[in-house]
């Protein structure tokens, strides 16, 4: 009987076969059969039976015992048959075991073949995958020899992958070394670098990342690397570097262009404006004065346009810089209002300024740029207002200083507001507009305010005026102790047709505890006698000039103020004796400063930083007898500019020597002592900076005190100013020169030198 396990054969899965006819098998291996063991008794039983049979036959023959023989023979025969059957069964089992073992071996061989085929197929798919990624994959041994390299590297080098095996990277033109064993402190080391591979189609850049590791079991070292093509990125970086260098070169060229243009434009403007001012101080007929004023006005307008264009260019070129310092917003606003007041009065409109007492004395800002913003915004309000007036207000809102400029001009609609702060845009963009300009002032103002951390906005309604609001950070401002000036409820009557100016005065009075009332005329006051008397009456000089009996009529109606103050414009100063005769106790020059107003109302001393009332225009006055006369050296190659400076200083009583280049200036200083030196920056033979360096070196060698050197330049850039100061200059004056400012600067520095020399002698 055969064992059933001999018939258990492996079954093949014919549904999964590859293109080459290879069949994958799903096999459940049977358990191994046990080999039958031969019994020692059984192996001796057959010879024993044969011996027994022979013995039994012999006994029967000799004893003639037939029954015994027959029984013995039957027994022996049965035993012999049993043994033969058992032997045959054992042989069948052995044959079955041999067959089963053969099948088992065949199964295991086929199973191993299938596993090897699957592993080979998986490896091929993996290689195809890493080749398709486009990255270089390299495996190297401890000595840096290539164990494996994918097709990406071989294709780059123009060879087959197997040709790279056993070679080092430097042998194929890739400069990558082997990490030394000392770097494997933690068993592995990760490195990254950019390398150049000289491919068959030219050089290409790769980002090479390599992991070098040591096997903790057998201490074997291997280096596995992946490299990605970054040629496009490198080319983009190179292009960006070239573009940046070109941009920097262009910016430098633009900066030089700005400096050159500024110098070339300001130089002739200096001559035009300066000479016009000098000419205005001479004896002129009324017609000549008209012509001179026209020249000055036109030159000022041209200079303002040039300044706007240069500022806009600086902003666009990235050369716009701010110099933050302590600045008084009160002083700055009142100075700007006073500067623009003549324009307003020439149009018969009012211009008032109110500054809330809570406004800090100083804030951190660029005074020149903040003044420029105020001039632009307030100047625009004056320019576009034909009737009524302009009111400037400063107040504190939280940590922000708010500057409101309100006018009664044509107003603005939504479309105007939307484009008002854009470059080359104006509120009236039609070809028939009444006012000129390039439309840059507000755009530049917006850039300046935003650079200071603030904002500028506009509101308005067509036909009802407009309001511009400037908000600036004031958290760093500081306040000085204020002199208390309470009005204790004093009633003040303001008689004026200039509503904006009257409103500014009224708000200042209210802020200090007074009770103001504004009336455009006195008719209803005179018509209703018996009204309560006012403590103070403010009268507009324009109304007093029309009717010289206004104050008398008020008093006749029972309004008898304890103080009558007349509000005059700069042109009314010659009429002060007449106003005094009419009964006025004091006068205030328009536009009225808050400090001056409170001084008059309370008869209290003015704070140390308060400026006097506006004096209108004043001419350069010759130095009084006995005043100090300074010796001034002017180094200027432009004859007109030299003439302007010499004339202004000579008329002020100073001694002047003029030279035409820097070398001559150095020689002059070495020959004699000067109190002040005016040095042009750009001159032939030797420029201003070199001349300053030679002068300072000479003074140091001789042990002389440094003479004040004021640089004259049409290049108004902040970098230029800082540069000349760092080279040894004492001060910096920007062309076009204001003769009055020039004389003031010379006298200020001359007196300082005189004081220092006196202190040194004592």
mmCIF file of C-alpha atoms in Angstrom, residues 277-278 280-282 617-625 627-628 647-654 738-744:
data_model
loop_
_atom_site.group_PDB
_atom_site.id
_atom_site.type_symbol
_atom_site.label_atom_id
_atom_site.label_comp_id
_atom_site.label_asym_id
_atom_site.label_seq_id
_atom_site.Cartn_x
_atom_site.Cartn_y
_atom_site.Cartn_z
ATOM 1 C CA UNK A 277 17.730 140.215 -4.411
ATOM 2 C CA UNK A 278 20.794 142.439 -4.512
ATOM 3 C CA UNK A 280 16.030 144.891 -5.164
ATOM 4 C CA UNK A 281 18.074 146.531 -2.388
ATOM 5 C CA UNK A 282 19.228 149.346 -4.659
ATOM 6 C CA UNK A 617 10.229 141.374 4.366
ATOM 7 C CA UNK A 618 13.411 142.940 5.633
ATOM 8 C CA UNK A 619 16.462 143.918 3.638
ATOM 9 C CA UNK A 620 20.117 143.178 4.278
ATOM 10 C CA UNK A 621 21.364 145.891 6.554
ATOM 11 C CA UNK A 622 24.925 147.215 6.605
ATOM 12 C CA UNK A 623 26.832 146.336 9.739
ATOM 13 C CA UNK A 624 26.417 149.084 12.277
ATOM 14 C CA UNK A 625 29.321 151.257 13.281
ATOM 15 C CA UNK A 627 30.297 145.994 14.828
ATOM 16 C CA UNK A 628 32.783 143.244 14.005
ATOM 17 C CA UNK A 647 28.465 141.914 -2.934
ATOM 18 C CA UNK A 648 26.345 140.526 -0.095
ATOM 19 C CA UNK A 649 29.296 140.352 2.303
ATOM 20 C CA UNK A 650 30.757 143.707 1.277
ATOM 21 C CA UNK A 651 27.407 145.447 1.823
ATOM 22 C CA UNK A 652 27.388 143.920 5.306
ATOM 23 C CA UNK A 653 30.764 145.504 6.079
ATOM 24 C CA UNK A 654 33.041 142.499 5.689
ATOM 25 C CA UNK A 738 20.190 133.490 -0.102
ATOM 26 C CA UNK A 739 22.330 136.613 0.494
ATOM 27 C CA UNK A 740 20.775 137.112 3.926
ATOM 28 C CA UNK A 741 21.408 133.487 4.944
ATOM 29 C CA UNK A 742 24.959 133.691 3.576
ATOM 30 C CA UNK A 743 25.796 136.752 5.660
ATOM 31 C CA UNK A 744 24.185 135.227 8.758
#
